[in-house]
Amino acid sequence: MSNLKLYSTKGGVTEVTPRLAEIEADVQSLVEAHMETLLGVRFLASEYSTGPVHGGRIDSLGLDESGSPVIVEYKRGVDSGVINQGLFYLSWLMDHRAEFEYLVADRLGVTAAAQVLWRGPRLICVAGDFTR
């Protein structure tokens, strides 16, 4: 784990002991439930399928405060593939802009879909740790 320390302020100030989640879905559920607060991202979809040709599932999709698409990929522990996997999905997203805009229109309305900014899509990787 990193040297970043977390503290709880309930009943005083105590350091929170870091631990890995039991399963990846626990982390994903927690982040998705609080995505706007934690990341400044409006949640759009969970386990979004990239279709039969690409055969993947994007863990979480969202739209940030500037209107840019956001992909969030999770790994429970240390996984060197999380970044490569995320970059694959980012490439897929850039090639499937209309599909993303349809999703935005469905969840947030046509006005939001018309304002999606493609200059700076983001990839956020959440993991227990990262290899070099």
Tab-separated table of N, CA and C in Angstrom:
chain	number	residue	atom	x	y	z
A	1	MET	N	0.843	-1.177	0.000
A	1	MET	CA	0.000	0.000	0.000
A	1	MET	C	0.890	1.241	0.000
A	2	SER	N	0.283	2.365	-0.300
A	2	SER	CA	1.034	3.609	-0.368
A	2	SER	C	1.279	4.163	1.027
A	3	ASN	N	1.979	5.267	1.093
A	3	ASN	CA	2.256	5.924	2.366
A	3	ASN	C	1.139	6.884	2.762
A	4	LEU	N	0.102	6.990	1.957
A	4	LEU	CA	-1.031	7.846	2.257
A	4	LEU	C	-1.790	7.275	3.445
A	5	LYS	N	-2.041	8.126	4.433
A	5	LYS	CA	-2.757	7.663	5.618
A	5	LYS	C	-4.144	8.290	5.640
A	6	LEU	N	-5.112	7.502	6.093
A	6	LEU	CA	-6.478	7.968	6.233
A	6	LEU	C	-6.847	7.973	7.703
A	7	TYR	N	-7.703	8.933	8.064
A	7	TYR	CA	-8.101	9.065	9.454
A	7	TYR	C	-9.609	9.157	9.553
A	8	SER	N	-10.144	8.621	10.630
A	8	SER	CA	-11.558	8.747	10.944
A	8	SER	C	-11.686	9.795	12.038
A	9	THR	N	-12.705	10.625	11.934
A	9	THR	CA	-12.919	11.660	12.954
A	9	THR	C	-14.115	11.341	13.844
A	10	LYS	N	-14.620	10.110	13.754
A	10	LYS	CA	-15.739	9.702	14.611
A	10	LYS	C	-15.207	9.383	15.999
A	11	GLY	N	-15.657	10.139	16.999
A	11	GLY	CA	-15.222	9.896	18.377
A	11	GLY	C	-13.745	10.206	18.584
A	12	GLY	N	-13.224	11.211	17.936
A	12	GLY	CA	-11.800	11.557	18.006
A	12	GLY	C	-11.143	11.285	16.670
A	13	VAL	N	-9.837	11.390	16.637
A	13	VAL	CA	-9.099	11.157	15.399
A	13	VAL	C	-8.298	9.865	15.542
A	14	THR	N	-8.610	8.889	14.694
A	14	THR	CA	-7.877	7.631	14.703
A	14	THR	C	-7.501	7.252	13.273
A	15	GLU	N	-6.337	6.668	13.146
A	15	GLU	CA	-5.883	6.228	11.819
A	15	GLU	C	-6.687	5.007	11.381
A	16	VAL	N	-7.094	5.012	10.116
A	16	VAL	CA	-7.822	3.890	9.548
A	16	VAL	C	-6.803	2.888	9.018
A	17	THR	N	-6.921	1.658	9.454
A	17	THR	CA	-5.998	0.619	9.013
A	17	THR	C	-6.344	0.200	7.589
A	18	PRO	N	-5.390	0.312	6.662
A	18	PRO	CA	-5.691	-0.078	5.278
A	18	PRO	C	-5.870	-1.586	5.154
A	19	ARG	N	-6.777	-1.980	4.254
A	19	ARG	CA	-6.994	-3.397	3.975
A	19	ARG	C	-7.548	-3.523	2.567
A	20	LEU	N	-7.331	-4.667	1.970
A	20	LEU	CA	-7.899	-4.935	0.661
A	20	LEU	C	-9.351	-5.342	0.822
A	21	ALA	N	-10.166	-4.942	-0.123
A	21	ALA	CA	-11.563	-5.354	-0.115
A	21	ALA	C	-11.629	-6.862	-0.335
A	22	GLU	N	-12.678	-7.471	0.182
A	22	GLU	CA	-12.856	-8.911	-0.007
A	22	GLU	C	-13.002	-9.260	-1.481
A	23	ILE	N	-13.811	-8.484	-2.188
A	23	ILE	CA	-13.998	-8.697	-3.625
A	23	ILE	C	-14.004	-7.331	-4.326
A	24	GLU	N	-13.605	-7.343	-5.582
A	24	GLU	CA	-13.527	-6.118	-6.386
A	24	GLU	C	-14.871	-5.397	-6.446
A	25	ALA	N	-15.945	-6.145	-6.512
A	25	ALA	CA	-17.285	-5.554	-6.618
A	25	ALA	C	-17.622	-4.670	-5.421
A	26	ASP	N	-17.050	-4.966	-4.244
A	26	ASP	CA	-17.293	-4.126	-3.070
A	26	ASP	C	-16.760	-2.716	-3.300
A	27	VAL	N	-15.555	-2.631	-3.847
A	27	VAL	CA	-14.948	-1.325	-4.135
A	27	VAL	C	-15.760	-0.612	-5.212
A	28	GLN	N	-16.103	-1.349	-6.254
A	28	GLN	CA	-16.869	-0.775	-7.351
A	28	GLN	C	-18.204	-0.227	-6.853
A	29	SER	N	-18.926	-0.982	-6.059
A	29	SER	CA	-20.215	-0.536	-5.535
A	29	SER	C	-20.074	0.721	-4.686
A	30	LEU	N	-19.058	0.756	-3.856
A	30	LEU	CA	-18.829	1.916	-2.985
A	30	LEU	C	-18.530	3.164	-3.817
A	31	VAL	N	-17.627	3.034	-4.789
A	31	VAL	CA	-17.266	4.186	-5.624
A	31	VAL	C	-18.458	4.642	-6.456
A	32	GLU	N	-19.176	3.701	-7.062
A	32	GLU	CA	-20.328	4.075	-7.886
A	32	GLU	C	-21.405	4.790	-7.072
A	33	ALA	N	-21.618	4.364	-5.836
A	33	ALA	CA	-22.633	4.980	-4.990
A	33	ALA	C	-22.270	6.408	-4.590
A	34	HIS	N	-20.965	6.713	-4.612
A	34	HIS	CA	-20.489	8.035	-4.172
A	34	HIS	C	-19.579	8.684	-5.212
A	35	MET	N	-19.778	8.346	-6.479
A	35	MET	CA	-18.881	8.777	-7.540
A	35	MET	C	-18.780	10.300	-7.652
A	36	GLU	N	-19.898	10.973	-7.509
A	36	GLU	CA	-19.876	12.431	-7.644
A	36	GLU	C	-19.084	13.070	-6.504
A	37	THR	N	-19.266	12.566	-5.300
A	37	THR	CA	-18.552	13.106	-4.150
A	37	THR	C	-17.064	12.775	-4.207
A	38	LEU	N	-16.731	11.526	-4.508
A	38	LEU	CA	-15.337	11.089	-4.508
A	38	LEU	C	-14.534	11.592	-5.704
A	39	LEU	N	-15.146	11.580	-6.895
A	39	LEU	CA	-14.395	11.839	-8.127
A	39	LEU	C	-14.897	13.040	-8.924
A	40	GLY	N	-16.018	13.621	-8.517
A	40	GLY	CA	-16.596	14.712	-9.297
A	40	GLY	C	-17.155	14.222	-10.623
A	41	VAL	N	-17.661	12.975	-10.620
A	41	VAL	CA	-18.138	12.323	-11.845
A	41	VAL	C	-19.580	11.868	-11.641
A	42	ARG	N	-20.437	12.183	-12.602
A	42	ARG	CA	-21.818	11.689	-12.572
A	42	ARG	C	-21.831	10.270	-13.114
A	43	PHE	N	-22.368	9.365	-12.337
A	43	PHE	CA	-22.412	7.950	-12.700
A	43	PHE	C	-23.400	7.727	-13.833
A	44	LEU	N	-22.975	6.939	-14.839
A	44	LEU	CA	-23.845	6.604	-15.968
A	44	LEU	C	-24.160	5.117	-16.053
A	45	ALA	N	-23.148	4.267	-15.930
A	45	ALA	CA	-23.377	2.833	-16.136
A	45	ALA	C	-22.318	1.995	-15.434
A	46	SER	N	-22.736	0.781	-15.089
A	46	SER	CA	-21.858	-0.195	-14.462
A	46	SER	C	-21.759	-1.427	-15.368
A	47	GLU	N	-20.560	-1.982	-15.483
A	47	GLU	CA	-20.343	-3.191	-16.293
A	47	GLU	C	-20.863	-3.001	-17.719
A	48	TYR	N	-20.469	-1.902	-18.342
A	48	TYR	CA	-20.954	-1.543	-19.670
A	48	TYR	C	-20.268	-2.406	-20.732
A	49	SER	N	-21.051	-3.129	-21.500
A	49	SER	CA	-20.522	-4.058	-22.494
A	49	SER	C	-19.968	-3.327	-23.713
A	50	THR	N	-18.795	-3.756	-24.161
A	50	THR	CA	-18.206	-3.201	-25.381
A	50	THR	C	-18.631	-4.004	-26.603
A	51	GLY	N	-19.539	-4.949	-26.410
A	51	GLY	CA	-20.095	-5.713	-27.523
A	51	GLY	C	-19.345	-6.996	-27.793
A	52	PRO	N	-19.901	-7.828	-28.654
A	52	PRO	CA	-19.321	-9.148	-28.907
A	52	PRO	C	-17.973	-9.111	-29.634
A	53	VAL	N	-17.731	-8.093	-30.430
A	53	VAL	CA	-16.460	-8.021	-31.170
A	53	VAL	C	-15.295	-7.732	-30.224
A	54	HIS	N	-15.483	-6.780	-29.317
A	54	HIS	CA	-14.409	-6.398	-28.391
A	54	HIS	C	-14.426	-7.232	-27.119
A	55	GLY	N	-15.583	-7.752	-26.763
A	55	GLY	CA	-15.704	-8.708	-25.671
A	55	GLY	C	-15.276	-8.232	-24.305
A	56	GLY	N	-15.559	-6.989	-23.956
A	56	GLY	CA	-15.175	-6.510	-22.635
A	56	GLY	C	-16.329	-5.851	-21.919
A	57	ARG	N	-16.061	-5.518	-20.655
A	57	ARG	CA	-17.041	-4.802	-19.847
A	57	ARG	C	-16.310	-3.691	-19.116
A	58	ILE	N	-16.724	-2.454	-19.396
A	58	ILE	CA	-16.143	-1.300	-18.704
A	58	ILE	C	-16.763	-1.267	-17.307
A	59	ASP	N	-15.921	-1.267	-16.283
A	59	ASP	CA	-16.425	-1.340	-14.913
A	59	ASP	C	-17.424	-0.222	-14.612
A	60	SER	N	-17.017	1.031	-14.804
A	60	SER	CA	-17.915	2.163	-14.547
A	60	SER	C	-17.707	3.228	-15.606
A	61	LEU	N	-18.799	3.822	-16.030
A	61	LEU	CA	-18.761	4.945	-16.965
A	61	LEU	C	-19.423	6.145	-16.318
A	62	GLY	N	-18.860	7.324	-16.578
A	62	GLY	CA	-19.442	8.537	-16.036
A	62	GLY	C	-19.123	9.738	-16.894
A	63	LEU	N	-19.573	10.868	-16.425
A	63	LEU	CA	-19.364	12.145	-17.096
A	63	LEU	C	-18.883	13.128	-16.040
A	64	ASP	N	-17.720	13.764	-16.267
A	64	ASP	CA	-17.201	14.666	-15.241
A	64	ASP	C	-17.855	16.045	-15.315
A	65	GLU	N	-17.460	16.904	-14.385
A	65	GLU	CA	-18.095	18.218	-14.259
A	65	GLU	C	-17.898	19.106	-15.485
A	66	SER	N	-16.891	18.818	-16.304
A	66	SER	CA	-16.668	19.606	-17.517
A	66	SER	C	-17.374	19.000	-18.728
A	67	GLY	N	-17.996	17.838	-18.550
A	67	GLY	CA	-18.706	17.182	-19.644
A	67	GLY	C	-17.877	16.166	-20.391
A	68	SER	N	-16.732	15.782	-19.840
A	68	SER	CA	-15.857	14.795	-20.483
A	68	SER	C	-16.194	13.382	-20.006
A	69	PRO	N	-16.096	12.401	-20.902
A	69	PRO	CA	-16.332	11.004	-20.521
A	69	PRO	C	-15.274	10.520	-19.526
A	70	VAL	N	-15.697	9.643	-18.632
A	70	VAL	CA	-14.792	9.073	-17.633
A	70	VAL	C	-15.016	7.566	-17.575
A	71	ILE	N	-13.915	6.827	-17.633
A	71	ILE	CA	-13.919	5.382	-17.430
A	71	ILE	C	-13.231	5.122	-16.095
A	72	VAL	N	-13.836	4.273	-15.268
A	72	VAL	CA	-13.200	3.870	-14.013
A	72	VAL	C	-13.029	2.358	-14.051
A	73	GLU	N	-11.794	1.910	-13.864
A	73	GLU	CA	-11.472	0.479	-13.816
A	73	GLU	C	-10.966	0.138	-12.426
A	74	TYR	N	-11.398	-0.989	-11.899
A	74	TYR	CA	-11.058	-1.409	-10.542
A	74	TYR	C	-10.312	-2.738	-10.567
A	75	LYS	N	-9.384	-2.875	-9.654
A	75	LYS	CA	-8.736	-4.153	-9.374
A	75	LYS	C	-8.597	-4.255	-7.868
A	76	ARG	N	-8.893	-5.411	-7.349
A	76	ARG	CA	-8.889	-5.618	-5.905
A	76	ARG	C	-7.495	-5.439	-5.297
A	77	GLY	N	-6.500	-6.026	-5.895
A	77	GLY	CA	-5.144	-5.983	-5.338
A	77	GLY	C	-4.191	-5.277	-6.281
A	78	VAL	N	-3.021	-5.876	-6.441
A	78	VAL	CA	-2.011	-5.347	-7.354
A	78	VAL	C	-2.205	-6.026	-8.697
A	79	ASP	N	-2.332	-5.245	-9.744
A	79	ASP	CA	-2.549	-5.820	-11.063
A	79	ASP	C	-1.928	-4.905	-12.105
A	80	SER	N	-0.890	-5.370	-12.747
A	80	SER	CA	-0.212	-4.552	-13.751
A	80	SER	C	-1.074	-4.343	-14.986
A	81	GLY	N	-2.107	-5.174	-15.168
A	81	GLY	CA	-2.941	-5.078	-16.357
A	81	GLY	C	-4.051	-4.050	-16.281
A	82	VAL	N	-4.303	-3.467	-15.098
A	82	VAL	CA	-5.420	-2.539	-14.971
A	82	VAL	C	-5.255	-1.330	-15.884
A	83	ILE	N	-4.054	-0.825	-16.012
A	83	ILE	CA	-3.838	0.355	-16.854
A	83	ILE	C	-3.984	-0.007	-18.323
A	84	ASN	N	-3.409	-1.137	-18.737
A	84	ASN	CA	-3.567	-1.567	-20.139
A	84	ASN	C	-5.030	-1.831	-20.472
A	85	GLN	N	-5.740	-2.458	-19.573
A	85	GLN	CA	-7.153	-2.723	-19.777
A	85	GLN	C	-7.923	-1.406	-19.902
A	86	GLY	N	-7.629	-0.473	-19.016
A	86	GLY	CA	-8.281	0.825	-19.066
A	86	GLY	C	-7.990	1.573	-20.352
A	87	LEU	N	-6.746	1.506	-20.821
A	87	LEU	CA	-6.390	2.170	-22.081
A	87	LEU	C	-7.098	1.527	-23.269
A	88	PHE	N	-7.286	0.214	-23.229
A	88	PHE	CA	-8.050	-0.473	-24.274
A	88	PHE	C	-9.477	0.068	-24.310
A	89	TYR	N	-10.090	0.213	-23.125
A	89	TYR	CA	-11.452	0.720	-23.063
A	89	TYR	C	-11.524	2.190	-23.481
A	90	LEU	N	-10.506	2.954	-23.148
A	90	LEU	CA	-10.467	4.355	-23.573
A	90	LEU	C	-10.401	4.452	-25.094
A	91	SER	N	-9.599	3.602	-25.707
A	91	SER	CA	-9.528	3.556	-27.162
A	91	SER	C	-10.874	3.161	-27.760
A	92	TRP	N	-11.516	2.165	-27.150
A	92	TRP	CA	-12.841	1.742	-27.610
A	92	TRP	C	-13.827	2.899	-27.516
A	93	LEU	N	-13.793	3.610	-26.392
A	93	LEU	CA	-14.712	4.725	-26.185
A	93	LEU	C	-14.535	5.805	-27.251
A	94	MET	N	-13.295	6.141	-27.566
A	94	MET	CA	-13.034	7.174	-28.571
A	94	MET	C	-13.522	6.745	-29.950
A	95	ASP	N	-13.578	5.444	-30.174
A	95	ASP	CA	-14.047	4.916	-31.453
A	95	ASP	C	-15.568	4.709	-31.465
A	96	HIS	N	-16.213	4.843	-30.315
A	96	HIS	CA	-17.658	4.610	-30.190
A	96	HIS	C	-18.330	5.810	-29.503
A	97	ARG	N	-17.988	6.993	-29.960
A	97	ARG	CA	-18.506	8.220	-29.346
A	97	ARG	C	-20.031	8.287	-29.378
A	98	ALA	N	-20.616	7.941	-30.504
A	98	ALA	CA	-22.079	8.023	-30.628
A	98	ALA	C	-22.769	7.121	-29.602
A	99	GLU	N	-22.214	5.936	-29.373
A	99	GLU	CA	-22.806	5.022	-28.401
A	99	GLU	C	-22.786	5.632	-27.000
A	100	PHE	N	-21.667	6.287	-26.657
A	100	PHE	CA	-21.569	6.945	-25.357
A	100	PHE	C	-22.577	8.097	-25.272
A	101	GLU	N	-22.694	8.865	-26.331
A	101	GLU	CA	-23.632	9.989	-26.331
A	101	GLU	C	-25.084	9.506	-26.203
A	102	TYR	N	-25.411	8.358	-26.793
A	102	TYR	CA	-26.739	7.772	-26.613
A	102	TYR	C	-26.973	7.401	-25.150
A	103	LEU	N	-25.943	6.860	-24.511
A	103	LEU	CA	-26.046	6.518	-23.092
A	103	LEU	C	-26.284	7.777	-22.262
A	104	VAL	N	-25.530	8.830	-22.545
A	104	VAL	CA	-25.706	10.094	-21.821
A	104	VAL	C	-27.119	10.629	-22.035
A	105	ALA	N	-27.597	10.602	-23.282
A	105	ALA	CA	-28.946	11.084	-23.582
A	105	ALA	C	-29.992	10.290	-22.807
A	106	ASP	N	-29.803	8.983	-22.720
A	106	ASP	CA	-30.737	8.120	-22.013
A	106	ASP	C	-30.757	8.417	-20.515
A	107	ARG	N	-29.578	8.680	-19.924
A	107	ARG	CA	-29.476	8.867	-18.473
A	107	ARG	C	-29.630	10.324	-18.033
A	108	LEU	N	-29.095	11.260	-18.835
A	108	LEU	CA	-29.054	12.659	-18.399
A	108	LEU	C	-29.801	13.623	-19.310
A	109	GLY	N	-30.256	13.119	-20.457
A	109	GLY	CA	-31.009	13.956	-21.382
A	109	GLY	C	-30.207	14.361	-22.608
A	110	VAL	N	-30.950	14.784	-23.642
A	110	VAL	CA	-30.310	15.121	-24.924
A	110	VAL	C	-29.427	16.361	-24.831
A	111	THR	N	-29.766	17.295	-23.952
A	111	THR	CA	-28.933	18.493	-23.793
A	111	THR	C	-27.547	18.112	-23.292
A	112	ALA	N	-27.477	17.251	-22.283
A	112	ALA	CA	-26.186	16.793	-21.755
A	112	ALA	C	-25.409	16.031	-22.818
A	113	ALA	N	-26.108	15.216	-23.610
A	113	ALA	CA	-25.439	14.430	-24.657
A	113	ALA	C	-24.833	15.340	-25.721
A	114	ALA	N	-25.514	16.425	-26.036
A	114	ALA	CA	-25.008	17.361	-27.049
A	114	ALA	C	-23.802	18.147	-26.555
A	115	GLN	N	-23.584	18.159	-25.255
A	115	GLN	CA	-22.491	18.934	-24.674
A	115	GLN	C	-21.299	18.089	-24.239
A	116	VAL	N	-21.263	16.812	-24.605
A	116	VAL	CA	-20.129	15.960	-24.245
A	116	VAL	C	-18.869	16.509	-24.903
A	117	LEU	N	-17.817	16.682	-24.102
A	117	LEU	CA	-16.541	17.189	-24.605
A	117	LEU	C	-15.574	16.023	-24.792
A	118	TRP	N	-15.088	15.868	-25.995
A	118	TRP	CA	-14.215	14.744	-26.319
A	118	TRP	C	-12.737	15.102	-26.285
A	119	ARG	N	-12.385	16.327	-25.918
A	119	ARG	CA	-10.973	16.737	-25.886
A	119	ARG	C	-10.179	16.044	-24.792
A	120	GLY	N	-10.846	15.744	-23.678
A	120	GLY	CA	-10.095	15.201	-22.550
A	120	GLY	C	-10.798	14.097	-21.798
A	121	PRO	N	-11.118	12.979	-22.468
A	121	PRO	CA	-11.712	11.874	-21.715
A	121	PRO	C	-10.724	11.386	-20.658
A	122	ARG	N	-11.241	10.856	-19.572
A	122	ARG	CA	-10.372	10.441	-18.466
A	122	ARG	C	-10.495	8.957	-18.194
A	123	LEU	N	-9.393	8.401	-17.739
A	123	LEU	CA	-9.338	7.028	-17.260
A	123	LEU	C	-8.868	7.085	-15.816
A	124	ILE	N	-9.659	6.524	-14.920
A	124	ILE	CA	-9.290	6.460	-13.506
A	124	ILE	C	-9.144	4.993	-13.146
A	125	CYS	N	-7.976	4.631	-12.641
A	125	CYS	CA	-7.706	3.254	-12.220
A	125	CYS	C	-7.671	3.204	-10.697
A	126	VAL	N	-8.462	2.316	-10.130
A	126	VAL	CA	-8.538	2.152	-8.683
A	126	VAL	C	-8.049	0.738	-8.376
A	127	ALA	N	-6.991	0.640	-7.572
A	127	ALA	CA	-6.428	-0.670	-7.231
A	127	ALA	C	-5.799	-0.613	-5.855
A	128	GLY	N	-5.577	-1.777	-5.277
A	128	GLY	CA	-4.914	-1.852	-3.991
A	128	GLY	C	-3.515	-1.275	-4.044
A	129	ASP	N	-2.866	-1.436	-5.186
A	129	ASP	CA	-1.520	-0.905	-5.411
A	129	ASP	C	-1.215	-1.069	-6.889
A	130	PHE	N	-0.153	-0.456	-7.351
A	130	PHE	CA	0.230	-0.531	-8.748
A	130	PHE	C	1.677	-0.982	-8.850
A	131	THR	N	1.951	-1.816	-9.843
A	131	THR	CA	3.336	-2.212	-10.085
A	131	THR	C	4.023	-1.088	-10.859
A	132	ARG	N	5.304	-1.170	-10.943
A	132	ARG	CA	6.062	-0.142	-11.648
A	132	ARG	C	5.649	-0.092	-13.090
